[in-house]
Tab-separated table of C-alpha atoms in Angstrom:
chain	number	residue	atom	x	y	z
A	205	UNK	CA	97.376	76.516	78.401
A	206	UNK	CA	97.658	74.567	81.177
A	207	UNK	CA	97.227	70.520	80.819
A	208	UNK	CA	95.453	69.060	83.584
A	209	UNK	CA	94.671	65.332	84.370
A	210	UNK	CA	91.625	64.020	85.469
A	211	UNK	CA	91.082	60.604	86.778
A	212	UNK	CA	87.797	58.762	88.328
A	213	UNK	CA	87.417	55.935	90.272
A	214	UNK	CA	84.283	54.221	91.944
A	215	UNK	CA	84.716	51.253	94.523
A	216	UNK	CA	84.196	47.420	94.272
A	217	UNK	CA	85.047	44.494	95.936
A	218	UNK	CA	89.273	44.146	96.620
A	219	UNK	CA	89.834	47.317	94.818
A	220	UNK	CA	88.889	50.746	92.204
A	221	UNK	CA	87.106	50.279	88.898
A	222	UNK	CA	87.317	53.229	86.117
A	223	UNK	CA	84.580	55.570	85.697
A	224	UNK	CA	83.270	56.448	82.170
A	225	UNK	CA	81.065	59.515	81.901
A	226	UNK	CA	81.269	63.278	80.933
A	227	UNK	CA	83.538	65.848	81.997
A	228	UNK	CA	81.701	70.082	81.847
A	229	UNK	CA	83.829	72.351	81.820
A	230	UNK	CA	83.283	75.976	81.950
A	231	UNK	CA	84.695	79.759	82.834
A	232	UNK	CA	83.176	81.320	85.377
A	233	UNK	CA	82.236	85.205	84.053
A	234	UNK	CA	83.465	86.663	80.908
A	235	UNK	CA	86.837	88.230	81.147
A	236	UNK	CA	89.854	88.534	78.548
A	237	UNK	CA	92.894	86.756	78.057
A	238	UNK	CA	95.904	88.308	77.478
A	239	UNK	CA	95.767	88.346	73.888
A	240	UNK	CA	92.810	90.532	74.158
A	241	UNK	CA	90.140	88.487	73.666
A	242	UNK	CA	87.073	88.344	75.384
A	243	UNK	CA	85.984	84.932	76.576
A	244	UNK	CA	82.105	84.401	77.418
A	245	UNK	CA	81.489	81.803	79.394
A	246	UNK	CA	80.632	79.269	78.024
A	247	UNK	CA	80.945	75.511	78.460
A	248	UNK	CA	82.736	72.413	76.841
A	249	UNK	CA	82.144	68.866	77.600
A	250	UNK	CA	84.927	65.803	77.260
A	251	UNK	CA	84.616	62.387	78.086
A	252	UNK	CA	86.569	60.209	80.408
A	253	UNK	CA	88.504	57.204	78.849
A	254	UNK	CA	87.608	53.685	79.229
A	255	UNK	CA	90.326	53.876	82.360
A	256	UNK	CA	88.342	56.575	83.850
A	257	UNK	CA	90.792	59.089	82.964
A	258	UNK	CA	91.007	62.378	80.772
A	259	UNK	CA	93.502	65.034	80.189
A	260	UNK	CA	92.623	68.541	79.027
A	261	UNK	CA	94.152	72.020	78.548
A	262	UNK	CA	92.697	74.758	80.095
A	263	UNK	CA	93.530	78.358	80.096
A	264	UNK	CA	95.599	79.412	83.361
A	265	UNK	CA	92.686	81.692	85.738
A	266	UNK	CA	93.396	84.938	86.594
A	267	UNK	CA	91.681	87.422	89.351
A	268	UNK	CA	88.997	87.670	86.829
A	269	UNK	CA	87.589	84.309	86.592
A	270	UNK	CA	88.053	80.445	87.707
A	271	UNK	CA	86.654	77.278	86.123
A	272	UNK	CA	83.813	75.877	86.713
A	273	UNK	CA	84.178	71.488	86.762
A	274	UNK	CA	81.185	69.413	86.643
A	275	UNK	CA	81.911	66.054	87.064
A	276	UNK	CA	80.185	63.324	85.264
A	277	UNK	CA	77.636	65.884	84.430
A	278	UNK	CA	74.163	64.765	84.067
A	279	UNK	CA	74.197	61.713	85.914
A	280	UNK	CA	72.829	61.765	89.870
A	281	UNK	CA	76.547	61.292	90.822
A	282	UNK	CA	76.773	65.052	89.127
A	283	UNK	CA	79.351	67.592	90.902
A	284	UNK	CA	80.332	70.284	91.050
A	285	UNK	CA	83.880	72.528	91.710
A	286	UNK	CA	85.359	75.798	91.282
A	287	UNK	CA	89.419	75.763	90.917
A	288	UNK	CA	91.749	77.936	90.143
A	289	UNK	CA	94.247	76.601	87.204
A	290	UNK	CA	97.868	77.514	87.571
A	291	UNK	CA	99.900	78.705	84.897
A	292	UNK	CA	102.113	75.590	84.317
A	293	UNK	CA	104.345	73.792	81.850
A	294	UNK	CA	103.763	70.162	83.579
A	295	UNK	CA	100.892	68.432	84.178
A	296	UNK	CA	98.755	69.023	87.075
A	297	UNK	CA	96.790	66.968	88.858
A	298	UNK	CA	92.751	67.704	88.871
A	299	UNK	CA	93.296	66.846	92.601
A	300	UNK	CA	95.653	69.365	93.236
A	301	UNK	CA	93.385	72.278	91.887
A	302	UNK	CA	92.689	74.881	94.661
A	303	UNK	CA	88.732	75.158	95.178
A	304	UNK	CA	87.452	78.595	95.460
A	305	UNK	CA	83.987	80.080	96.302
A	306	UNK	CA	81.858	80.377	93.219
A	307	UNK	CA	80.630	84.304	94.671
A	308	UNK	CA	84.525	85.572	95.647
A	309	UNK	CA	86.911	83.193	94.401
A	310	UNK	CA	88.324	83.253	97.761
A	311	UNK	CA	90.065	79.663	98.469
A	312	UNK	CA	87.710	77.301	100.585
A	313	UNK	CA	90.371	76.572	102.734
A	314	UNK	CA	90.994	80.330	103.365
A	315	UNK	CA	86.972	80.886	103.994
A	316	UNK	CA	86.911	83.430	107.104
A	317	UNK	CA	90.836	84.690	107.021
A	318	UNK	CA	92.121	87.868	105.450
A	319	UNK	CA	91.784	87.630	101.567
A	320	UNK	CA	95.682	87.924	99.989
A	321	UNK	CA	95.304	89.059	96.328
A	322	UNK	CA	98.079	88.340	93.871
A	323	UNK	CA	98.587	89.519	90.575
A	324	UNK	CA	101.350	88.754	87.606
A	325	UNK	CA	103.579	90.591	86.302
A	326	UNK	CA	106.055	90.346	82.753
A	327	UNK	CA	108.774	92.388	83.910
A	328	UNK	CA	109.845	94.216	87.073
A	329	UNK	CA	108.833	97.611	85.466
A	330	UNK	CA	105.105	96.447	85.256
A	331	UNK	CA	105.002	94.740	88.780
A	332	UNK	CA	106.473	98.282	89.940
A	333	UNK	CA	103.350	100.207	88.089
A	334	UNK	CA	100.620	97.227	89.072
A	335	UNK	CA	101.968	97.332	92.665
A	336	UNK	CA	101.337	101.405	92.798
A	337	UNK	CA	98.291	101.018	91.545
A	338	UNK	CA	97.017	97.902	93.728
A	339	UNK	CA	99.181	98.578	96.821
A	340	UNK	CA	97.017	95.886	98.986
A	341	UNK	CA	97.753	93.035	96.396
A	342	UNK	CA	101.308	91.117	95.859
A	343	UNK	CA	102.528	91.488	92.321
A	344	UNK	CA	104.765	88.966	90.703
A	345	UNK	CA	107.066	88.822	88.150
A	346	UNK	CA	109.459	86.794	86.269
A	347	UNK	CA	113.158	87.085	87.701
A	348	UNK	CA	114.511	85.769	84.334
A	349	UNK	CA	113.923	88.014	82.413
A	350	UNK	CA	114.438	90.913	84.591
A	351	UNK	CA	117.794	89.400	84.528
A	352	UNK	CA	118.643	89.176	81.199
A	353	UNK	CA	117.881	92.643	80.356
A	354	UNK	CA	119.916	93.512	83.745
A	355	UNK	CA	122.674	91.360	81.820
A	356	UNK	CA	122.001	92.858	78.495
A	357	UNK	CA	122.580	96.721	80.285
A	358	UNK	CA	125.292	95.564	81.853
A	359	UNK	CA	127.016	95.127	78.917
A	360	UNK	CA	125.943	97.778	77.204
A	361	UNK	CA	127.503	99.864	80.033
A	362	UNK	CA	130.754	97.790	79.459
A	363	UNK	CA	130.812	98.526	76.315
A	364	UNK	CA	130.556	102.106	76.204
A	365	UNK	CA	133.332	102.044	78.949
A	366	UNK	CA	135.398	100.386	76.425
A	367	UNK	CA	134.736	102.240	73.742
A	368	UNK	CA	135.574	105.489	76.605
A	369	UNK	CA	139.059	104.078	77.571
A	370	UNK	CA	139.582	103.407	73.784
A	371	UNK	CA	138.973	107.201	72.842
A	372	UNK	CA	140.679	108.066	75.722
A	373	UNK	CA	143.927	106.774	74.830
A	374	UNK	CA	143.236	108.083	71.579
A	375	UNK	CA	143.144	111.869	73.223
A	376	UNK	CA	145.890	111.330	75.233
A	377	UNK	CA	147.574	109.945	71.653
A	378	UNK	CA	147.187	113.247	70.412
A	379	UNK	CA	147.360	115.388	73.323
A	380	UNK	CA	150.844	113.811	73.046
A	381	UNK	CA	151.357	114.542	69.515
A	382	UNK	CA	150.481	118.404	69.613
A	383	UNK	CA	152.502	118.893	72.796
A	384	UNK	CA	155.104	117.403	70.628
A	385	UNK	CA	154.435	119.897	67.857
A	386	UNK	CA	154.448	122.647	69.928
A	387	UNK	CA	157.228	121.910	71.355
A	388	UNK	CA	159.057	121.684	67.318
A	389	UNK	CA	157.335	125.237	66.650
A	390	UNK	CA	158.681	126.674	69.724
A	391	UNK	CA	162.291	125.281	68.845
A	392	UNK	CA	161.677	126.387	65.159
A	393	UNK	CA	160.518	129.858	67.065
A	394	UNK	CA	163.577	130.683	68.752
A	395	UNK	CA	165.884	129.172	65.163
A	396	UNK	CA	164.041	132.137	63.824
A	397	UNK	CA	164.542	134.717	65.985
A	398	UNK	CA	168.257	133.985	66.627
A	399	UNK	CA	168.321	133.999	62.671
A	400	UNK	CA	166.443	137.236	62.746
A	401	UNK	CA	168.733	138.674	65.152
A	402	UNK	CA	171.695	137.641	62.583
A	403	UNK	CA	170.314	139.372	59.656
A	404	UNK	CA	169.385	142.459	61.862
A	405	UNK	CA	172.939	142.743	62.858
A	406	UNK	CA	174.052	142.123	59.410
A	407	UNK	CA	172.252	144.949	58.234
A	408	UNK	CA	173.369	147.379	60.923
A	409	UNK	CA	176.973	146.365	59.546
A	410	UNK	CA	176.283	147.000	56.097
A	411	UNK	CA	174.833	150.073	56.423
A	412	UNK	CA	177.858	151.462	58.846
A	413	UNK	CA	180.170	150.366	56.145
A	414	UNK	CA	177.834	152.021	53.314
A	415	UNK	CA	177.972	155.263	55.337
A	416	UNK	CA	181.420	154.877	55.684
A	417	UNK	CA	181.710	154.817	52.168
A	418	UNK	CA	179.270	157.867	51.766
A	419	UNK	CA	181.057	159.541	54.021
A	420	UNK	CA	184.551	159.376	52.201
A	421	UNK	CA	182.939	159.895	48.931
A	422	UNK	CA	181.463	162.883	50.214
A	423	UNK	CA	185.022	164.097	51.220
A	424	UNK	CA	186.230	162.570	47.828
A	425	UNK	CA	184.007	165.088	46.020
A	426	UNK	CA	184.479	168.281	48.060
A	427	UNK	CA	188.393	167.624	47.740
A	428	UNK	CA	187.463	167.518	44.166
A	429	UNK	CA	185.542	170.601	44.041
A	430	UNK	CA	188.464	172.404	46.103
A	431	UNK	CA	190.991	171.739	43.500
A	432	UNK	CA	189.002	172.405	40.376
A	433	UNK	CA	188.137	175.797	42.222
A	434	UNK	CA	191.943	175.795	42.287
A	435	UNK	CA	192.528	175.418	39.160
A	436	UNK	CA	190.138	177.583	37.713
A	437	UNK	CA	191.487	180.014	39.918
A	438	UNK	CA	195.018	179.765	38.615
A	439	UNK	CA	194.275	180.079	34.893
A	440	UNK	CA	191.656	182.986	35.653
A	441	UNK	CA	195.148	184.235	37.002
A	442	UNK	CA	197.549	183.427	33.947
A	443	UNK	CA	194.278	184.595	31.806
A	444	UNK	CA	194.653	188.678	33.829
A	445	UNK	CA	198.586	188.465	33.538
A	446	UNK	CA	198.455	187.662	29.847
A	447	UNK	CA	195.634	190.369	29.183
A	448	UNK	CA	198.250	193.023	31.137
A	449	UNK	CA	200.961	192.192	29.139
A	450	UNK	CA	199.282	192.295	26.479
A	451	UNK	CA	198.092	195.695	26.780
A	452	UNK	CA	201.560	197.498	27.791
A	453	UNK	CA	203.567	195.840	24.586
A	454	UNK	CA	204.699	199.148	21.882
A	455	UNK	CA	203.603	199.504	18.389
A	456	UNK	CA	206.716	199.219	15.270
A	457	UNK	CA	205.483	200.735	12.339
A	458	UNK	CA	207.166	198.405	10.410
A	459	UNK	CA	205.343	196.929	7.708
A	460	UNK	CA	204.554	193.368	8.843
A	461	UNK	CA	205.017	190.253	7.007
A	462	UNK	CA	202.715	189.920	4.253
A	463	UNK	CA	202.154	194.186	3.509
A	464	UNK	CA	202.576	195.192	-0.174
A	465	UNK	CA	205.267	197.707	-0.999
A	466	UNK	CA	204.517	201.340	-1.434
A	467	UNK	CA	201.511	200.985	0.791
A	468	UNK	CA	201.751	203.076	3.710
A	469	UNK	CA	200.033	201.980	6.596
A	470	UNK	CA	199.137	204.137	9.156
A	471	UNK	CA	200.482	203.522	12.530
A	472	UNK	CA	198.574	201.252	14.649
A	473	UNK	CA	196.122	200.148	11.424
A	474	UNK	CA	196.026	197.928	8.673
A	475	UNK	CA	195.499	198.365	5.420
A	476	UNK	CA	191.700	198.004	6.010
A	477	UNK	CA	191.739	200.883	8.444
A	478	UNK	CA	191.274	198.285	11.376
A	479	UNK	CA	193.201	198.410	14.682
A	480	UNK	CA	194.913	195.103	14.304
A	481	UNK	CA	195.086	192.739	17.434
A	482	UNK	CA	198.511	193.057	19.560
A	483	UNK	CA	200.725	190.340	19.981
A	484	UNK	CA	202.435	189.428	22.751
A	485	UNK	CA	204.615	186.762	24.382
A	486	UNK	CA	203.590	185.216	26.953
A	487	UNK	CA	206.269	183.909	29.467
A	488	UNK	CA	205.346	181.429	31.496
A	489	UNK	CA	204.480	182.257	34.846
């Protein structure tokens, strides 16, 4: 709402008196506010003080409708405007109302000059869309807020840049920390091998000196072998001479130890009748 003050004089002698009497006011065609609402049109009356003055709030016009004023309605000093009301927080003057024409709300002033339409806008988006769609009109808008929400993205976009150069440094943190491991595991890497190539050598060495040792037990053993073939061969020897000598000794006839007397034995037997075994003296060879 715009407030809007009204004051009426009427002449005397040295000076102004006040003016009592009723103030109609009214809006010219339905239309609706921007709540919504549809306002008819129709009229309220006020009344002028005792000083000839009044102050009431109307709703701000629009390209849909103006008001309608008729002052000190019906009296014969009846009249009648139609002004557009701004949309103001201070008081305006009645005076400084711009009268239109009641048929095209076209400014009296402007009566015969190219019409220049203007329309209102919340935000710079909705002047942009009311501008494409009315490209012969001039579309306003408040700055101030525009602004703020410029502000407001602003430093949004600040913010995420912080929050970018924090994780970042974070990145580079641990782009850091695994170059740092991989430079450990390639250190630990090379420990390894080298200790690989140790034990590899290590082994080659022991098993030289186990096939060393294989090796001489092998000719251990078949030293072995020769001389128990040797020796076996030798006593299969000693075994043949004592068997010859053995078999060349002469019979006695004597009666041997251990023969009764007044047996007779023949030759070569005992008294069993049995061939007994020849013995013989073995000299050592």
């Amino acid at each position: 709402m715009t407030q809007i003050h009204i004051s009426i004089k009427k002449p005397k002698t040295g000076g102004l008196d006040p003016v009592t009497g009723l103030m109609r006011f009214r809006p010219v065609r339905r239309h609706f506010d921007t709540a919504k609402n549809l306002v008819i049109a129709e009229s309220f009356d006020a009344n002028l003080s005792g000083q000839g003055e009044l102050t009431v709030d109307l709703l701000p016009t629009t390209s849909a409708f103006v008001w309608q004023v008729i002052e000190l309605a019906d009296t014969p000093q009846a009249y009648t405007r139609y002004v557009e009301v701004p949309d103001s927080q201070t008081k305006v003057e009645y005076a400084d109302l711009v009268e239109v024409d009641a048929g095209t709300f076209v400014p009296k002033d402007m009566t015969g000059s190219q019409l220049l339409k203007v329309r209102h806008a919340s935000t710079q988006s909705e002047a942009e869309t009311l501008s494409a769609q009315y490209p012969d009109e001039l579309v306003f808008f408040d700055e101030t807020a525009t602004t703020a929400k410029a502000a407001a993205a602003l430093s949004t976009l600040e913010s995420i840049t912080a929050e970018a150069q924090t994780y970042g440094a974070l990145a580079k943190s641990a782009m850091l920390s695994a170059r740092s491991s991989a430079d450990s595991a390639t250190a630990t890497q090379s420990d390894l091998s080298s200790l690989a190539s140790n034990a590899r050598t290590a082994a080659a060495s022991v098993a030289n000196d186990s096939q060393t040792v294989a090796d001489t037990a092998n000719a251990v053993a078949a030293k072995g072998e020769s001389a128990i073939a040797t020796i076996d061969s030798t006593v299969q020897a000693v075994k043949d001479k004592a068997e010859s000598a053995s078999a060349v000794l002469p019979s006695t006839g004597t009666a041997g130890p251990g023969t009764p007397e007044g047996t007779t034995e023949e030759p070569g037997r005992d008294s069993t009748g049995e061939t007994p075994a020849k013995k013989a003296t073995v000299k050592g060879a």
